[in-house]
Amino acid sequence: MTARVVGADSCDVLVVGSGFGGSVAALRLAEKGYRVTVIETGRRWQPDDFATSPWQAHRLLWAPWLGWRGITRLRVRRRMITLSGVGVGGGSLVYAGVHYRPDGALFHTPCWDPALDWESELAPYYALAERILGTTPVPRQTAGDDALRRTAEALGVPGGVHATRVGIHFGPSGQAVPDPFFGGRGPARTGCTQCGRCTLGCRIGAKNSLDHNYLYLAQRAGADIRPLIEARTLQPQPDGTWHVHSRHGTGIAQRRAVLSARQVVLAAGAWGTAELLHRSQPYLPHLSPALGTRTRSNREVFATASAAGFDVGPGVAISSALWPQPDLLVQLCRLGPGSHPAALLTRPAGLLRRDFGRRTAVLFAMEQGDSHLTSHLRRGRLTFRPGSTQPEPVRLQPAEAVAHGYARHIGGRAALLRNTALGLPVTAHLMGGCPIGSRPAASVADLYHRVHGYPTLHITDASVVPGNLGVNPALTVSALAERAFAAWPAAGRPDQRPAQGEPYRHVQDPTTEATR
């Protein structure tokens, strides 16, 4: 059925995407008195809607042409495989809830614009994001974590193993309690049951996904969150407003609409935002030539260690980690009990299919190296070409040493995923493509997250991150967004930010609460 135009709809700020950057935008701008509308490609989810098994593809994968409207978008291109979240809450629906602050030295590398001290400027916003997201150390370590600790000792890893810090409610297991985070303003929560299936969508309601904090509070503050709407193109209007051409619904019921806003915040994820801007280039002649550059995979690789007599034990999806070298993080991941599609991507010799989840540890590595790609549109689809001489990795030898050491300690064997044989990198944390910086020739957004040449168009998702973090990026994306919106004026008040092209200076609107 041909989609049809149904007219225009208007607001002060239209936020495209409801992941970490978009949810911060929704809350902070609604608190400042703006009329905020958030659009999200995916559907709304309640805990009981999530998959009960990792084989329920219709609940896990986003493939609307098959009638599947799950929480994970899998994209395969010649140079990269990416996984990302889709649904109200974005990547928080499918992420493991892990929160890291990168090493401070990272912010002093050439990737980060030297016009400001990122480490000190972001520090209060990291703390603010941690409070809203409920960051806390994992309180329980089990057999899988003990094996990682023994591996670290055998390899002589400096500092050994540390418990990860996560956004999960560790109240009484399986028991619902009134809001424990926001003084009664938030939803009731249920204590983690240690099932290990955080990345399938938390059916317990223990994971602090964005629908339990930023988005929940944003709706209470007046934000309008609309699922199943995909932005297709952006068009600036002569009167200074924006028209966002969009598709509403999926399948044969899909229709077109034009949404109008005085300002637009792009937070559709590194892939979605870059693709939307590439598609909108005919209407944005002043867009920076840096669009698509410095697209990052976070240099991620996966390995498994399995043994017939091993039990990784209960716990959250990612419970402990180590640094085999200063720029490389390796995390212990659980899949949850039972069979799992991941068994199809490796060679777990000697295991029954039903035992794969319990008998297998996934070792997930991230590295800070400076490899990157450049995205562009080809036949209407986002694709990539090399952007650096250093390629995206499919193998990292220090990470493999950890996997083999782990396998020795559990009496089993280590294996790489099958993408290794294909030479095809995989990332669950795509970043960059719209890097932030002060020079329009080398960055897409300025240091206040305004798109160069278009000061009422903003970007606050992972696409602005200018370098590989080497850690899970959710907390950094949230902190960057908190910093960006702290500088916005309250609705109807003068804007204290310098005009584009003027030197950077720190701005925090006086109406912004220091602790919120």
Short mmCIF file of C-alpha atoms in Angstrom, two decimals:
data_model
loop_
_atom_site.label_atom_id
_atom_site.label_comp_id
_atom_site.label_asym_id
_atom_site.label_seq_id
_atom_site.Cartn_x
_atom_site.Cartn_y
_atom_site.Cartn_z
CA MET A 1 0.00 0.00 0.00
CA THR A 2 1.30 3.42 -0.90
CA ALA A 3 2.06 5.57 2.13
CA ARG A 4 0.25 8.89 2.20
CA VAL A 5 1.01 12.33 3.61
CA VAL A 6 -1.27 13.17 6.53
CA GLY A 7 -0.19 16.72 7.29
CA ALA A 8 1.91 18.58 9.81
CA ASP A 9 2.31 18.42 13.58
CA SER A 10 4.25 20.99 15.61
CA CYS A 11 6.30 21.21 18.83
CA ASP A 12 9.17 23.25 20.30
CA VAL A 13 11.71 20.42 20.16
CA LEU A 14 11.47 17.19 18.21
CA VAL A 15 13.79 14.46 19.50
CA VAL A 16 14.57 11.71 16.99
CA GLY A 17 15.32 8.54 18.96
CA SER A 18 14.73 7.44 22.55
CA GLY A 19 18.10 5.93 23.49
CA PHE A 20 20.55 7.44 25.95
CA GLY A 21 21.03 10.81 24.23
CA GLY A 22 17.37 11.14 23.29
CA SER A 23 16.06 10.26 26.73
CA VAL A 24 18.32 12.83 28.40
CA ALA A 25 17.05 15.40 25.88
CA ALA A 26 13.44 14.51 26.62
CA LEU A 27 13.77 14.91 30.38
CA ARG A 28 16.00 17.96 30.57
CA LEU A 29 14.18 19.98 27.92
CA ALA A 30 10.74 19.12 29.31
CA GLU A 31 11.99 20.24 32.73
CA LYS A 32 13.04 23.54 31.15
CA GLY A 33 9.57 24.21 29.84
CA TYR A 34 9.85 23.16 26.18
CA ARG A 35 7.09 21.27 24.40
CA VAL A 36 8.99 18.09 23.58
CA THR A 37 8.00 15.29 21.24
CA VAL A 38 10.12 12.13 21.01
CA ILE A 39 9.74 9.81 18.04
CA GLU A 40 11.05 6.24 18.07
CA THR A 41 11.21 3.71 15.22
CA GLY A 42 10.45 0.76 17.51
CA ARG A 43 7.54 -0.16 19.75
CA ARG A 44 6.88 0.20 23.46
CA TRP A 45 7.78 -2.72 25.71
CA GLN A 46 6.52 -3.96 29.05
CA PRO A 47 8.58 -6.54 31.00
CA ASP A 48 6.19 -9.37 30.11
CA ASP A 49 6.59 -8.57 26.39
CA PHE A 50 10.27 -9.52 26.25
CA ALA A 51 11.49 -12.88 24.98
CA THR A 52 11.33 -15.90 27.26
CA SER A 53 13.90 -17.68 25.08
CA PRO A 54 16.79 -16.47 22.89
CA TRP A 55 15.19 -18.41 20.02
CA GLN A 56 12.13 -16.12 19.89
CA ALA A 57 13.34 -14.17 16.87
CA HIS A 58 10.12 -12.18 16.54
CA ARG A 59 10.71 -10.64 19.98
CA LEU A 60 14.45 -10.19 19.56
CA LEU A 61 15.02 -9.00 16.00
CA TRP A 62 13.73 -5.94 14.16
CA ALA A 63 12.55 -7.16 10.74
CA PRO A 64 9.15 -5.53 10.15
CA TRP A 65 8.92 -6.96 6.63
CA LEU A 66 8.66 -10.37 8.39
CA GLY A 67 6.30 -9.05 11.04
CA TRP A 68 9.12 -9.09 13.64
CA ARG A 69 9.32 -5.99 15.83
CA GLY A 70 11.96 -7.04 18.34
CA ILE A 71 14.50 -5.04 20.34
CA THR A 72 17.66 -5.70 18.28
CA ARG A 73 18.56 -4.37 14.88
CA LEU A 74 21.14 -6.50 13.05
CA ARG A 75 22.83 -4.83 10.08
CA VAL A 76 25.35 -6.55 7.83
CA ARG A 77 27.62 -4.69 5.44
CA ARG A 78 30.79 -5.61 3.60
CA ARG A 79 33.07 -4.07 6.23
CA MET A 80 31.02 -4.41 9.43
CA ILE A 81 28.25 -6.20 11.29
CA THR A 82 26.46 -3.99 13.83
CA LEU A 83 23.95 -4.68 16.59
CA SER A 84 21.83 -1.89 18.07
CA GLY A 85 18.68 -1.47 20.11
CA VAL A 86 15.28 -0.44 18.79
CA GLY A 87 12.17 0.40 20.79
CA VAL A 88 11.19 2.99 23.40
CA GLY A 89 14.37 3.04 25.45
CA GLY A 90 16.69 2.41 22.48
CA GLY A 91 19.87 0.53 23.26
CA SER A 92 19.00 0.30 26.96
CA LEU A 93 16.45 -2.40 26.16
CA VAL A 94 19.14 -4.74 24.87
CA TYR A 95 22.30 -3.59 26.67
CA ALA A 96 23.83 -5.40 29.64
CA GLY A 97 23.47 -2.35 31.87
CA VAL A 98 27.24 -1.81 32.19
CA HIS A 99 28.52 1.68 33.07
CA TYR A 100 32.16 2.72 32.72
CA ARG A 101 33.93 6.05 32.84
CA PRO A 102 36.84 5.90 30.37
CA ASP A 103 40.35 6.47 31.63
CA GLY A 104 40.90 10.21 31.93
CA ALA A 105 43.95 10.11 29.66
CA LEU A 106 41.66 9.19 26.76
CA PHE A 107 40.18 12.70 26.73
CA HIS A 108 43.63 14.19 26.13
CA THR A 109 44.26 12.23 22.93
CA PRO A 110 44.09 14.01 19.52
CA CYS A 111 40.58 12.62 18.85
CA TRP A 112 39.08 14.98 21.44
CA ASP A 113 39.00 18.70 20.67
CA PRO A 114 41.58 20.50 22.85
CA ALA A 115 39.43 23.63 23.24
CA LEU A 116 38.20 22.33 26.59
CA ASP A 117 39.25 19.95 29.35
CA TRP A 118 36.83 17.10 28.67
CA GLU A 119 37.85 15.09 31.71
CA SER A 120 37.05 17.81 34.23
CA GLU A 121 34.06 19.23 32.34
CA LEU A 122 32.33 15.84 32.01
CA ALA A 123 33.01 14.71 35.58
CA PRO A 124 29.86 16.22 37.19
CA TYR A 125 27.72 14.95 34.32
CA TYR A 126 29.07 11.43 34.69
CA ALA A 127 28.05 11.62 38.35
CA LEU A 128 24.61 12.94 37.42
CA ALA A 129 24.05 10.20 34.83
CA GLU A 130 25.19 7.54 37.29
CA ARG A 131 22.63 8.75 39.81
CA ILE A 132 19.75 8.71 37.33
CA LEU A 133 20.78 5.35 35.84
CA GLY A 134 21.28 3.78 39.28
CA THR A 135 24.91 2.77 38.81
CA THR A 136 26.20 0.31 41.43
CA PRO A 137 28.87 -2.42 41.63
CA VAL A 138 27.74 -5.99 40.97
CA PRO A 139 27.43 -7.38 44.53
CA ARG A 140 27.78 -11.10 43.79
CA GLN A 141 30.56 -13.10 42.13
CA THR A 142 30.06 -16.74 41.16
CA ALA A 143 32.00 -19.58 39.50
CA GLY A 144 32.48 -17.82 36.18
CA ASP A 145 33.93 -14.76 37.91
CA ASP A 146 36.22 -16.94 40.05
CA ALA A 147 37.58 -18.57 36.89
CA LEU A 148 38.32 -15.12 35.44
CA ARG A 149 40.13 -14.21 38.67
CA ARG A 150 42.29 -17.33 38.47
CA THR A 151 43.01 -16.55 34.83
CA ALA A 152 44.16 -13.04 35.71
CA GLU A 153 46.47 -14.40 38.41
CA ALA A 154 47.99 -16.94 36.01
CA LEU A 155 48.54 -14.30 33.32
CA GLY A 156 49.89 -11.76 35.80
CA VAL A 157 47.29 -9.13 34.88
CA PRO A 158 47.99 -5.92 36.85
CA GLY A 159 45.11 -5.07 39.15
CA GLY A 160 43.44 -8.44 38.65
CA VAL A 161 39.68 -8.67 38.21
CA HIS A 162 37.12 -6.04 39.17
CA ALA A 163 33.35 -6.24 39.54
CA THR A 164 31.57 -4.25 36.87
CA ARG A 165 29.37 -1.27 37.72
CA VAL A 166 25.87 -1.66 36.36
CA GLY A 167 22.45 -0.01 36.27
CA ILE A 168 20.46 -2.84 37.86
CA HIS A 169 18.24 -2.92 40.95
CA PHE A 170 19.70 -5.48 43.38
CA GLY A 171 16.81 -5.47 45.82
CA PRO A 172 15.27 -8.65 47.26
CA SER A 173 15.28 -11.17 44.41
CA GLY A 174 12.02 -11.16 42.47
CA GLN A 175 10.26 -8.85 44.94
CA ALA A 176 8.57 -5.64 43.80
CA VAL A 177 9.19 -2.53 45.90
CA PRO A 178 8.09 1.11 45.58
CA ASP A 179 10.42 3.36 43.59
CA PRO A 180 13.88 3.04 45.23
CA PHE A 181 15.63 5.70 43.12
CA PHE A 182 13.66 8.95 42.82
CA GLY A 183 11.90 9.53 46.11
CA GLY A 184 8.63 8.04 44.91
CA ARG A 185 8.54 9.84 41.55
CA GLY A 186 9.69 6.76 39.63
CA PRO A 187 8.06 3.39 38.96
CA ALA A 188 8.00 0.40 41.30
CA ARG A 189 10.94 -1.95 40.75
CA THR A 190 11.68 -5.65 41.18
CA GLY A 191 14.95 -7.11 42.48
CA CYS A 192 17.33 -8.88 40.09
CA THR A 193 16.99 -12.68 39.95
CA GLN A 194 20.51 -13.22 38.49
CA CYS A 195 19.12 -14.98 35.39
CA GLY A 196 21.87 -13.60 33.13
CA ARG A 197 19.48 -12.68 30.33
CA CYS A 198 19.81 -8.90 30.54
CA THR A 199 20.42 -8.57 26.79
CA LEU A 200 17.16 -10.29 25.84
CA GLY A 201 15.18 -7.53 27.58
CA CYS A 202 14.65 -7.74 31.33
CA ARG A 203 11.38 -9.57 32.06
CA ILE A 204 11.85 -9.02 35.79
CA GLY A 205 11.97 -5.23 35.66
CA ALA A 206 15.30 -5.07 37.49
CA LYS A 207 17.46 -3.53 34.76
CA ASN A 208 17.45 0.24 34.85
CA SER A 209 16.55 0.69 31.21
CA LEU A 210 15.60 4.21 30.16
CA ASP A 211 11.86 3.57 30.36
CA HIS A 212 12.37 3.24 34.13
CA ASN A 213 14.23 6.53 34.64
CA TYR A 214 14.89 9.28 32.08
CA LEU A 215 11.91 8.53 29.82
CA TYR A 216 9.56 7.79 32.71
CA LEU A 217 10.43 11.12 34.36
CA ALA A 218 10.30 12.93 31.00
CA GLN A 219 6.72 11.80 30.45
CA ARG A 220 5.81 12.99 33.94
CA ALA A 221 7.35 16.36 32.99
CA GLY A 222 5.16 16.57 29.88
CA ALA A 223 7.23 15.00 27.07
CA ASP A 224 5.18 13.24 24.38
CA ILE A 225 6.79 9.91 23.37
CA ARG A 226 5.53 8.40 20.13
CA PRO A 227 6.62 4.89 19.08
CA LEU A 228 6.67 3.36 15.59
CA ILE A 229 7.67 6.59 13.81
CA GLU A 230 10.81 6.67 11.67
CA ALA A 231 12.36 9.97 10.55
CA ARG A 232 13.35 9.88 6.88
CA THR A 233 14.56 13.38 5.93
CA LEU A 234 15.14 16.77 7.53
CA GLN A 235 14.24 19.99 5.75
CA PRO A 236 14.90 23.48 7.17
CA GLN A 237 12.14 25.96 6.42
CA PRO A 238 12.34 29.68 5.49
CA ASP A 239 10.71 30.65 8.80
CA GLY A 240 13.51 28.93 10.78
CA THR A 241 11.51 25.82 11.73
CA TRP A 242 12.20 22.25 10.65
CA HIS A 243 10.08 19.76 8.77
CA VAL A 244 10.87 16.14 9.55
CA HIS A 245 9.40 13.80 6.97
CA SER A 246 8.58 10.51 8.65
CA ARG A 247 6.95 7.12 8.31
CA HIS A 248 4.36 6.07 10.87
CA GLY A 249 3.67 2.41 11.63
CA THR A 250 5.02 -0.65 9.84
CA GLY A 251 3.96 -2.91 7.00
CA ILE A 252 0.87 -2.18 4.92
CA ALA A 253 -0.51 0.18 7.58
CA GLN A 254 2.45 2.53 7.15
CA ARG A 255 1.69 6.17 6.35
CA ARG A 256 3.72 9.32 5.87
CA ALA A 257 3.61 12.49 7.91
CA VAL A 258 5.47 15.74 8.30
CA LEU A 259 6.40 16.80 11.83
CA SER A 260 7.27 20.45 12.44
CA ALA A 261 9.50 21.78 15.21
CA ARG A 262 11.44 24.90 16.11
CA GLN A 263 14.47 22.76 17.01
CA VAL A 264 15.45 19.15 16.33
CA VAL A 265 17.65 16.85 18.42
CA LEU A 266 19.08 13.87 16.57
CA ALA A 267 19.57 10.85 18.84
CA ALA A 268 18.86 7.93 16.52
CA GLY A 269 22.14 6.18 17.30
CA ALA A 270 25.41 6.35 15.41
CA TRP A 271 23.97 4.50 12.42
CA GLY A 272 20.54 6.14 12.37
CA THR A 273 21.72 9.72 12.78
CA ALA A 274 24.47 9.44 10.17
CA GLU A 275 22.08 7.78 7.71
CA LEU A 276 19.42 10.43 8.28
CA LEU A 277 21.91 13.25 7.68
CA HIS A 278 23.35 11.56 4.57
CA ARG A 279 19.81 11.19 3.23
CA SER A 280 19.04 14.84 4.04
CA GLN A 281 22.18 16.29 2.43
CA PRO A 282 20.30 17.73 -0.60
CA TYR A 283 18.39 19.98 1.84
CA LEU A 284 21.43 20.82 4.03
CA PRO A 285 24.02 22.46 1.76
CA HIS A 286 26.09 23.77 4.69
CA LEU A 287 26.55 20.36 6.30
CA SER A 288 30.16 19.62 7.19
CA PRO A 289 32.21 17.41 4.84
CA ALA A 290 33.16 15.49 8.00
CA LEU A 291 29.80 13.70 7.90
CA GLY A 292 30.45 9.95 8.05
CA THR A 293 34.07 10.27 9.15
CA ARG A 294 35.56 8.69 12.26
CA THR A 295 32.93 5.96 12.42
CA ARG A 296 34.14 3.62 15.15
CA SER A 297 33.58 -0.03 16.09
CA ASN A 298 35.05 0.39 19.60
CA ARG A 299 37.45 -2.31 18.33
CA GLU A 300 35.32 -5.13 19.74
CA VAL A 301 35.95 -8.87 19.47
CA PHE A 302 34.23 -11.88 21.01
CA ALA A 303 35.53 -15.30 22.07
CA THR A 304 33.99 -18.16 24.04
CA ALA A 305 35.32 -20.69 26.56
CA SER A 306 33.28 -23.84 27.15
CA ALA A 307 33.65 -27.05 29.15
CA ALA A 308 31.28 -29.95 29.80
CA GLY A 309 31.98 -29.91 33.55
CA PHE A 310 31.82 -26.13 33.96
CA ASP A 311 28.95 -23.97 35.19
CA VAL A 312 29.38 -20.22 34.73
CA GLY A 313 26.88 -19.70 37.55
CA PRO A 314 24.03 -17.25 38.07
CA GLY A 315 24.55 -13.54 37.75
CA VAL A 316 23.96 -10.51 35.57
CA ALA A 317 25.00 -10.61 31.92
CA ILE A 318 28.37 -8.88 32.52
CA SER A 319 29.60 -9.18 36.08
CA SER A 320 33.40 -8.89 36.10
CA ALA A 321 36.27 -7.73 33.91
CA LEU A 322 40.01 -7.22 33.69
CA TRP A 323 42.53 -5.00 31.89
CA PRO A 324 45.18 -7.28 30.31
CA GLN A 325 46.81 -4.09 29.03
CA PRO A 326 45.99 -0.42 29.71
CA ASP A 327 43.98 0.12 26.53
CA LEU A 328 42.17 -3.25 26.42
CA LEU A 329 39.17 -4.31 28.53
CA VAL A 330 37.94 -7.92 28.61
CA GLN A 331 34.58 -8.65 30.24
CA LEU A 332 33.00 -11.92 31.37
CA CYS A 333 29.55 -12.35 29.81
CA ARG A 334 26.76 -14.83 30.56
CA LEU A 335 24.10 -15.93 28.13
CA GLY A 336 21.72 -17.46 30.66
CA PRO A 337 20.87 -21.16 31.00
CA GLY A 338 19.65 -23.32 28.14
CA SER A 339 20.44 -23.42 24.45
CA HIS A 340 21.39 -20.25 22.61
CA PRO A 341 21.80 -19.13 18.97
CA ALA A 342 25.39 -18.12 19.82
CA ALA A 343 26.23 -21.83 19.67
CA LEU A 344 25.74 -21.58 15.91
CA LEU A 345 28.51 -18.96 15.69
CA THR A 346 31.20 -21.03 17.40
CA ARG A 347 32.26 -24.66 17.79
CA PRO A 348 31.50 -25.81 21.36
CA ALA A 349 32.85 -29.38 21.04
CA GLY A 350 31.36 -31.94 23.38
CA LEU A 351 28.43 -29.84 24.62
CA LEU A 352 24.78 -30.69 24.33
CA ARG A 353 22.84 -27.84 22.78
CA ARG A 354 20.71 -27.44 25.91
CA ASP A 355 23.87 -26.98 28.02
CA PHE A 356 25.54 -24.28 25.93
CA GLY A 357 24.39 -21.27 27.99
CA ARG A 358 25.33 -22.78 31.35
CA ARG A 359 28.65 -24.28 30.23
CA THR A 360 29.93 -21.28 28.24
CA ALA A 361 31.55 -17.99 29.17
CA VAL A 362 31.74 -15.26 26.53
CA LEU A 363 34.86 -13.09 26.71
CA PHE A 364 34.03 -9.68 25.25
CA ALA A 365 36.93 -7.32 24.48
CA MET A 366 37.07 -3.60 23.64
CA GLU A 367 40.17 -1.61 22.71
CA GLN A 368 41.01 2.10 22.43
CA GLY A 369 42.94 1.94 19.13
CA ASP A 370 42.48 4.67 16.53
CA SER A 371 41.00 2.69 13.63
CA HIS A 372 37.91 4.11 11.92
CA LEU A 373 35.69 3.91 8.87
CA THR A 374 33.87 6.51 6.75
CA SER A 375 30.18 6.05 6.02
CA HIS A 376 28.36 7.07 2.85
CA LEU A 377 25.11 6.26 1.07
CA ARG A 378 25.14 3.73 -1.74
CA ARG A 379 21.86 2.99 -3.49
CA GLY A 380 20.05 4.49 -0.52
CA ARG A 381 21.82 2.32 2.07
CA LEU A 382 24.51 3.27 4.54
CA THR A 383 27.80 1.56 3.80
CA PHE A 384 31.44 2.05 4.73
CA ARG A 385 34.91 2.47 3.32
CA PRO A 386 38.22 2.49 5.22
CA GLY A 387 38.98 5.75 6.98
CA SER A 388 42.33 4.83 8.53
CA THR A 389 45.32 2.69 7.67
CA GLN A 390 44.67 0.59 10.78
CA PRO A 391 41.80 -1.86 10.05
CA GLU A 392 38.92 -2.72 12.31
CA PRO A 393 39.92 -5.88 14.21
CA VAL A 394 38.46 -9.36 14.00
CA ARG A 395 41.12 -10.69 16.37
CA LEU A 396 42.97 -9.17 19.31
CA GLN A 397 45.80 -11.43 20.51
CA PRO A 398 45.83 -10.24 24.16
CA ALA A 399 42.09 -10.92 24.38
CA GLU A 400 42.54 -14.36 22.86
CA ALA A 401 45.24 -15.07 25.47
CA VAL A 402 42.65 -14.37 28.17
CA ALA A 403 40.13 -16.68 26.47
CA HIS A 404 42.64 -19.53 26.17
CA GLY A 405 43.79 -19.02 29.75
CA TYR A 406 40.19 -19.10 30.93
CA ALA A 407 39.56 -22.30 28.96
CA ARG A 408 42.56 -23.97 30.61
CA HIS A 409 41.24 -23.13 34.07
CA ILE A 410 37.82 -24.64 33.38
CA GLY A 411 39.23 -27.67 31.57
CA GLY A 412 37.69 -26.77 28.23
CA ARG A 413 38.46 -25.03 24.98
CA ALA A 414 38.30 -21.52 23.61
CA ALA A 415 36.77 -20.58 20.26
CA LEU A 416 36.35 -17.49 18.15
CA LEU A 417 33.09 -16.53 16.49
CA ARG A 418 32.63 -17.50 12.86
CA ASN A 419 32.82 -13.89 11.70
CA THR A 420 36.59 -14.18 12.32
CA ALA A 421 37.00 -16.59 9.43
CA LEU A 422 35.12 -14.13 7.20
CA GLY A 423 37.29 -11.23 8.28
CA LEU A 424 34.17 -9.26 9.17
CA PRO A 425 34.27 -7.09 12.33
CA VAL A 426 31.30 -7.11 14.71
CA THR A 427 30.32 -4.30 17.07
CA ALA A 428 27.53 -3.80 19.57
CA HIS A 429 28.69 -0.22 20.16
CA LEU A 430 28.93 1.70 16.90
CA MET A 431 30.12 5.26 17.49
CA GLY A 432 31.16 8.33 15.52
CA GLY A 433 30.21 9.45 12.04
CA CYS A 434 29.16 12.90 13.30
CA PRO A 435 32.16 13.80 15.46
CA ILE A 436 32.05 16.74 17.83
CA GLY A 437 34.61 19.55 17.57
CA SER A 438 35.24 23.25 17.07
CA ARG A 439 36.33 23.14 13.39
CA PRO A 440 33.52 22.68 10.83
CA ALA A 441 35.91 21.11 8.34
CA ALA A 442 36.75 18.29 10.75
CA SER A 443 33.55 17.88 12.80
CA VAL A 444 29.81 17.76 12.24
CA ALA A 445 28.63 19.25 15.54
CA ASP A 446 30.15 22.08 17.57
CA LEU A 447 31.18 21.82 21.21
CA TYR A 448 27.59 22.55 22.30
CA HIS A 449 26.33 19.69 20.06
CA ARG A 450 24.82 22.11 17.49
CA VAL A 451 25.31 21.02 13.88
CA HIS A 452 27.76 23.39 12.17
CA GLY A 453 25.80 25.74 9.96
CA TYR A 454 22.47 24.78 11.55
CA PRO A 455 22.36 26.03 15.16
CA THR A 456 18.82 24.73 15.80
CA LEU A 457 19.79 21.18 14.80
CA HIS A 458 21.55 19.19 17.52
CA ILE A 459 23.14 15.74 17.92
CA THR A 460 23.42 13.97 21.28
CA ASP A 461 23.93 10.27 20.62
CA ALA A 462 26.97 8.01 20.11
CA SER A 463 27.59 9.46 16.65
CA VAL A 464 29.30 12.51 18.20
CA VAL A 465 31.87 10.44 20.13
CA PRO A 466 35.12 11.26 18.29
CA GLY A 467 37.25 8.26 19.31
CA ASN A 468 37.07 4.66 20.44
CA LEU A 469 36.34 4.58 24.17
CA GLY A 470 37.49 1.02 24.80
CA VAL A 471 34.65 0.64 27.32
CA ASN A 472 30.86 0.35 27.15
CA PRO A 473 29.73 3.80 25.90
CA ALA A 474 26.27 4.23 27.46
CA LEU A 475 27.45 6.29 30.42
CA THR A 476 29.64 8.54 28.27
CA VAL A 477 26.81 9.21 25.81
CA SER A 478 24.54 10.08 28.76
CA ALA A 479 27.14 12.39 30.33
CA LEU A 480 27.77 14.18 27.02
CA ALA A 481 24.03 14.73 26.62
CA GLU A 482 23.62 15.96 30.20
CA ARG A 483 26.39 18.47 29.57
CA ALA A 484 24.81 19.62 26.30
CA PHE A 485 21.37 20.26 27.76
CA ALA A 486 22.68 21.91 30.91
CA ALA A 487 23.79 24.73 28.57
CA TRP A 488 20.34 25.18 27.00
CA PRO A 489 18.32 28.13 28.28
CA ALA A 490 14.97 27.56 29.91
CA ALA A 491 12.11 28.07 27.46
CA GLY A 492 11.65 31.77 26.75
CA ARG A 493 14.97 32.85 28.27
CA PRO A 494 18.04 34.26 26.43
CA ASP A 495 20.56 31.75 25.13
CA GLN A 496 23.92 32.19 26.89
CA ARG A 497 25.85 29.95 24.48
CA PRO A 498 28.21 31.79 22.09
CA ALA A 499 27.13 32.00 18.47
CA GLN A 500 28.60 29.42 16.16
CA GLY A 501 32.12 30.35 15.15
CA GLU A 502 32.87 32.18 18.42
CA PRO A 503 35.39 30.75 20.93
CA TYR A 504 34.18 28.09 23.34
CA ARG A 505 33.32 28.99 26.91
CA HIS A 506 31.66 26.94 29.62
CA VAL A 507 27.94 27.70 29.93
CA GLN A 508 25.40 26.36 32.36
CA ASP A 509 21.98 27.97 32.32
CA PRO A 510 21.24 29.46 35.77
CA THR A 511 17.94 27.59 35.92
CA THR A 512 19.79 24.24 35.70
CA GLU A 513 19.87 22.49 39.06
CA ALA A 514 23.38 21.40 40.05
CA THR A 515 22.26 18.01 41.36
CA ARG A 516 18.84 17.53 39.78
#
